[in-house]
Short mmCIF file of C-alpha atoms and ligand atoms in Angstrom, two decimals:
data_model
loop_
_atom_site.label_atom_id
_atom_site.label_comp_id
_atom_site.label_asym_id
_atom_site.label_seq_id
_atom_site.Cartn_x
_atom_site.Cartn_y
_atom_site.Cartn_z
CA UNK Q 1 -50.99 17.38 134.84
CA UNK Q 2 -50.11 21.05 135.22
CA UNK Q 3 -47.70 22.45 132.66
CA UNK Q 4 -44.53 24.39 133.40
CA UNK Q 5 -43.43 26.60 130.56
CA UNK Q 6 -40.94 29.40 130.02
CA UNK Q 7 -41.15 32.06 127.33
CA UNK Q 8 -38.12 33.94 125.99
CA UNK Q 9 -37.85 36.84 123.61
CA UNK Q 10 -36.12 40.15 123.25
CA UNK Q 11 -37.81 43.18 124.69
CA UNK Q 12 -40.50 44.09 122.17
CA UNK Q 13 -40.81 40.58 120.72
CA UNK Q 14 -44.44 40.34 121.83
CA UNK Q 15 -43.94 38.08 124.84
CA UNK Q 16 -46.62 39.87 126.87
CA UNK Q 17 -49.30 39.43 124.20
CA UNK Q 18 -48.50 35.82 123.42
CA UNK Q 19 -48.20 34.98 127.12
CA UNK Q 20 -51.70 36.29 127.81
CA UNK Q 21 -53.12 34.13 125.04
CA UNK Q 22 -51.24 31.04 126.13
CA UNK Q 23 -52.35 31.46 129.71
CA UNK Q 24 -55.96 31.65 128.50
CA UNK Q 25 -55.56 28.58 126.35
CA UNK Q 26 -53.73 26.40 128.88
CA UNK Q 27 -55.10 27.60 132.20
CA UNK Q 28 -51.60 28.02 133.64
CA UNK Q 29 -50.65 30.98 135.85
CA UNK Q 30 -48.75 33.81 134.20
CA UNK Q 31 -45.75 34.73 136.31
CA UNK Q 32 -44.15 37.81 134.77
CA UNK Q 33 -41.24 39.22 136.74
CA UNK Q 34 -41.51 42.52 134.84
CA UNK Q 35 -45.18 42.81 135.93
CA UNK Q 36 -44.26 41.91 139.51
CA UNK Q 37 -41.56 44.57 139.57
CA UNK Q 38 -43.90 47.17 138.04
CA UNK Q 39 -46.45 46.32 140.77
CA UNK Q 40 -43.76 46.88 143.39
CA UNK Q 41 -42.99 50.25 141.83
CA UNK Q 42 -46.67 51.19 141.80
CA UNK Q 43 -47.03 50.27 145.46
CA UNK Q 44 -44.27 52.75 146.30
CA UNK Q 45 -42.23 50.47 148.57
CA UNK Q 46 -38.55 51.08 149.16
CA UNK Q 47 -37.83 48.01 147.05
CA UNK Q 48 -40.04 49.44 144.30
CA UNK Q 49 -38.04 52.65 144.24
CA UNK Q 50 -34.78 50.75 143.96
CA UNK Q 51 -36.22 48.52 141.22
CA UNK Q 52 -37.41 51.55 139.27
CA UNK Q 53 -33.98 53.09 139.01
CA UNK Q 54 -32.51 49.77 137.88
CA UNK Q 55 -35.25 49.20 135.30
CA UNK Q 56 -35.09 52.74 133.96
CA UNK Q 57 -31.39 52.25 133.31
CA UNK Q 58 -32.09 49.00 131.45
CA UNK Q 59 -30.07 47.03 133.99
CA UNK Q 60 -31.09 43.82 135.79
CA UNK Q 61 -32.29 43.44 139.36
CA UNK Q 62 -29.84 41.21 141.24
CA UNK Q 63 -30.24 37.44 141.05
CA UNK Q 64 -30.71 36.93 144.79
CA UNK Q 65 -33.67 39.28 144.94
CA UNK Q 66 -35.29 37.93 141.78
CA UNK Q 67 -34.88 34.31 142.85
CA UNK Q 68 -36.43 35.03 146.24
CA UNK Q 69 -39.45 36.70 144.62
CA UNK Q 70 -39.97 33.90 142.10
CA UNK Q 71 -39.39 31.15 144.64
CA UNK Q 72 -42.19 32.55 146.84
CA UNK Q 73 -44.53 32.86 143.88
CA UNK Q 74 -43.90 29.31 142.65
CA UNK Q 75 -44.79 27.96 146.08
CA UNK Q 76 -48.26 29.54 146.05
CA UNK Q 77 -51.19 27.14 145.66
CA UNK Q 78 -52.51 28.54 142.36
CA UNK Q 79 -49.18 27.82 140.66
CA UNK Q 80 -48.81 24.44 142.32
CA UNK Q 81 -52.31 23.45 141.14
CA UNK Q 82 -52.44 24.97 137.66
CA UNK Q 83 -48.80 25.16 136.54
CA UNK Q 84 -47.02 28.21 135.24
CA UNK Q 85 -45.86 30.23 132.28
CA UNK Q 86 -42.71 32.05 133.35
CA UNK Q 87 -42.11 35.30 131.51
CA UNK Q 88 -38.97 37.33 132.23
CA UNK Q 89 -37.38 34.64 134.37
CA UNK Q 90 -34.83 33.08 134.18
CA UNK Q 91 -32.78 35.86 132.64
CA UNK Q 92 -29.28 34.87 133.73
CA UNK Q 93 -27.46 31.54 134.06
CA UNK Q 94 -27.60 31.84 137.87
CA UNK Q 95 -31.39 32.28 137.75
CA UNK Q 96 -31.73 29.24 135.47
CA UNK Q 97 -29.75 27.08 137.89
CA UNK Q 98 -31.89 28.23 140.78
CA UNK Q 99 -35.11 27.68 138.85
CA UNK Q 100 -34.39 23.99 138.44
CA UNK Q 101 -33.97 23.68 142.21
CA UNK Q 102 -37.11 25.75 142.93
CA UNK Q 103 -39.25 23.61 140.66
CA UNK Q 104 -37.98 20.39 142.20
CA UNK Q 105 -39.92 17.52 140.66
CA UNK Q 106 -42.07 19.88 138.59
CA UNK Q 107 -40.36 19.40 135.24
CA UNK Q 108 -40.20 22.18 132.64
CA UNK Q 109 -42.23 20.99 129.64
CA UNK Q 110 -41.05 23.51 127.06
CA UNK Q 111 -39.20 26.77 126.61
CA UNK Q 112 -40.63 28.99 123.88
CA UNK Q 113 -38.30 31.32 122.04
CA UNK Q 114 -40.21 34.11 120.33
CA UNK Q 115 -37.70 35.22 117.73
CA UNK Q 116 -37.77 38.80 116.40
CA UNK Q 117 -34.65 40.50 115.03
CA UNK Q 118 -32.87 43.33 116.83
CA UNK Q 119 -33.82 45.72 113.98
CA UNK Q 120 -37.51 44.81 114.25
CA UNK Q 121 -37.77 45.05 118.03
CA UNK Q 122 -35.94 48.36 118.06
CA UNK Q 123 -38.40 49.78 115.53
CA UNK Q 124 -41.37 48.48 117.57
CA UNK Q 125 -40.09 49.93 120.81
CA UNK Q 126 -39.44 53.35 119.40
CA UNK Q 127 -43.08 53.31 118.24
CA UNK Q 128 -44.62 52.30 121.57
CA UNK Q 129 -42.42 54.68 123.66
CA UNK Q 130 -43.00 53.32 127.19
CA UNK Q 131 -41.46 55.73 129.71
CA UNK Q 132 -38.57 53.38 130.58
CA UNK Q 133 -37.83 52.96 126.84
CA UNK Q 134 -35.10 55.54 126.37
CA UNK Q 135 -32.74 54.67 123.50
CA UNK Q 136 -29.95 54.03 126.03
CA UNK Q 137 -32.10 51.70 128.14
CA UNK Q 138 -33.29 49.82 125.05
CA UNK Q 139 -29.72 49.33 123.84
CA UNK Q 140 -28.61 48.16 127.28
CA UNK Q 141 -31.49 45.63 127.57
CA UNK Q 142 -30.81 44.23 124.12
CA UNK Q 143 -27.14 43.86 124.98
CA UNK Q 144 -27.92 42.08 128.27
CA UNK Q 145 -30.34 39.80 126.44
CA UNK Q 146 -27.57 38.68 124.09
CA UNK Q 147 -24.93 38.20 126.77
CA UNK Q 148 -27.00 36.92 129.73
CA UNK Q 149 -30.22 35.41 128.44
CA UNK Q 150 -29.42 33.98 125.00
CA UNK Q 151 -27.02 31.37 126.44
CA UNK Q 152 -30.01 29.95 128.35
CA UNK Q 153 -31.67 29.11 125.04
CA UNK Q 154 -28.78 26.82 124.24
CA UNK Q 155 -29.20 25.09 127.58
CA UNK Q 156 -32.91 24.44 126.96
CA UNK Q 157 -32.11 23.35 123.42
CA UNK Q 158 -29.53 20.85 124.66
CA UNK Q 159 -32.29 19.31 126.78
CA UNK Q 160 -34.59 19.21 123.71
CA UNK Q 161 -37.02 21.57 125.40
CA UNK Q 162 -36.65 24.61 123.15
CA UNK Q 163 -39.15 25.57 120.47
CA UNK Q 164 -38.35 28.63 118.37
CA UNK Q 165 -41.21 30.57 116.83
CA UNK Q 166 -41.01 33.41 114.31
CA UNK Q 167 -42.51 36.41 116.10
CA UNK Q 168 -43.15 38.48 112.97
CA UNK Q 169 -46.75 38.67 111.82
CA UNK Q 170 -50.17 39.35 113.30
CA UNK Q 171 -51.00 38.29 116.87
CA UNK Q 172 -53.11 35.43 115.52
CA UNK Q 173 -50.46 34.24 113.11
CA UNK Q 174 -47.83 34.17 115.83
CA UNK Q 175 -50.17 32.49 118.32
CA UNK Q 176 -51.00 29.76 115.81
CA UNK Q 177 -47.29 29.15 115.34
CA UNK Q 178 -46.77 28.95 119.09
CA UNK Q 179 -49.59 26.42 119.42
CA UNK Q 180 -48.34 24.21 116.64
CA UNK Q 181 -44.80 24.38 118.03
CA UNK Q 182 -46.14 23.21 121.40
CA UNK Q 183 -48.01 20.35 119.75
CA UNK Q 184 -50.00 18.19 122.14
CA UNK Q 185 -49.45 20.55 125.07
CA UNK Q 186 -52.04 22.90 123.58
CA UNK Q 187 -54.55 20.22 122.59
CA UNK Q 188 -57.34 20.82 125.04
CA UNK Q 189 -58.31 17.80 127.07
CA UNK Q 190 -55.44 15.60 126.00
CA UNK Q 191 -54.43 13.99 129.28
CA UNK Q 192 -50.76 13.31 129.55
CA UNK Q 193 -51.05 10.27 131.76
CA UNK Q 194 -49.74 6.88 130.85
CA UNK Q 195 -52.24 4.94 132.93
P1 ADP T 1 -39.02 43.55 128.78
O1 ADP T 1 -39.63 44.91 128.75
O2 ADP T 1 -37.56 43.51 128.49
O3 ADP T 1 -39.78 42.49 128.08
P2 ADP T 1 -39.78 42.81 131.50
O4 ADP T 1 -41.09 43.50 131.50
O5 ADP T 1 -39.70 41.32 131.63
O6 ADP T 1 -38.91 43.19 130.27
O7 ADP T 1 -38.84 43.45 132.63
C1 ADP T 1 -38.61 44.82 132.71
C2 ADP T 1 -37.35 45.08 133.56
O8 ADP T 1 -37.50 44.46 134.86
C3 ADP T 1 -36.06 44.51 133.02
O9 ADP T 1 -35.45 45.37 132.08
C4 ADP T 1 -35.22 44.34 134.29
O10 ADP T 1 -34.67 45.58 134.72
C5 ADP T 1 -36.25 43.93 135.31
N1 ADP T 1 -36.37 42.44 135.40
C6 ADP T 1 -37.46 41.69 135.02
N2 ADP T 1 -37.22 40.39 135.20
C7 ADP T 1 -35.97 40.28 135.69
C8 ADP T 1 -35.14 39.20 136.07
N3 ADP T 1 -35.54 37.93 135.97
N4 ADP T 1 -33.88 39.47 136.54
C9 ADP T 1 -33.46 40.72 136.64
N5 ADP T 1 -34.18 41.80 136.30
C10 ADP T 1 -35.42 41.60 135.83
#
């Protein structure tokens, strides 16, 4: 059965790296809204231009637009067949509500919370210096994460779907923690059928 997973973490927590490894291990499709928006920017569409100014300011693209983009992606055959790791979505309570509707009878198996402190992620981001990583934008994103996204962790936790993993350490160390937190989901070839 295809898996449906969500990964959470502050900007700079290492979500991108761990997502790539999980996708390799599980064969699910990586749906990263940040990557999708960066592709829109690169393609130079009017939407891309608008998204760029929002992202550069550290603000969020509106829920309607994001839900429409994700809804279309989740309906594509590769996702339907192989399942998904959602990265960057949902980011607000409204997006989480809509996600449940979009997935329909495709249940979310787990939400992974990659936990790295504000001090640590700030230090990492100042080191990597991506061009939308101005100190103001970083501060704004971290603030929005606390106010908009963190409450979603409580929702997943209340449904017993949340696993929290310490994101400090080498890539391998963190990935091993993610795998053990996911338990049988990452055991290759362990069919989840009852028959
Ligand atoms: P980060 O660098 O914080 O890990 P992403 O690469 O996921 O973030 O996204 C980069 C930017 O794209 C965000 O700061 C935000 O402006 C925009 N964005 C991405 N996903 C969403 C979303 N689900 N809702 C609103 N805006 C989003």
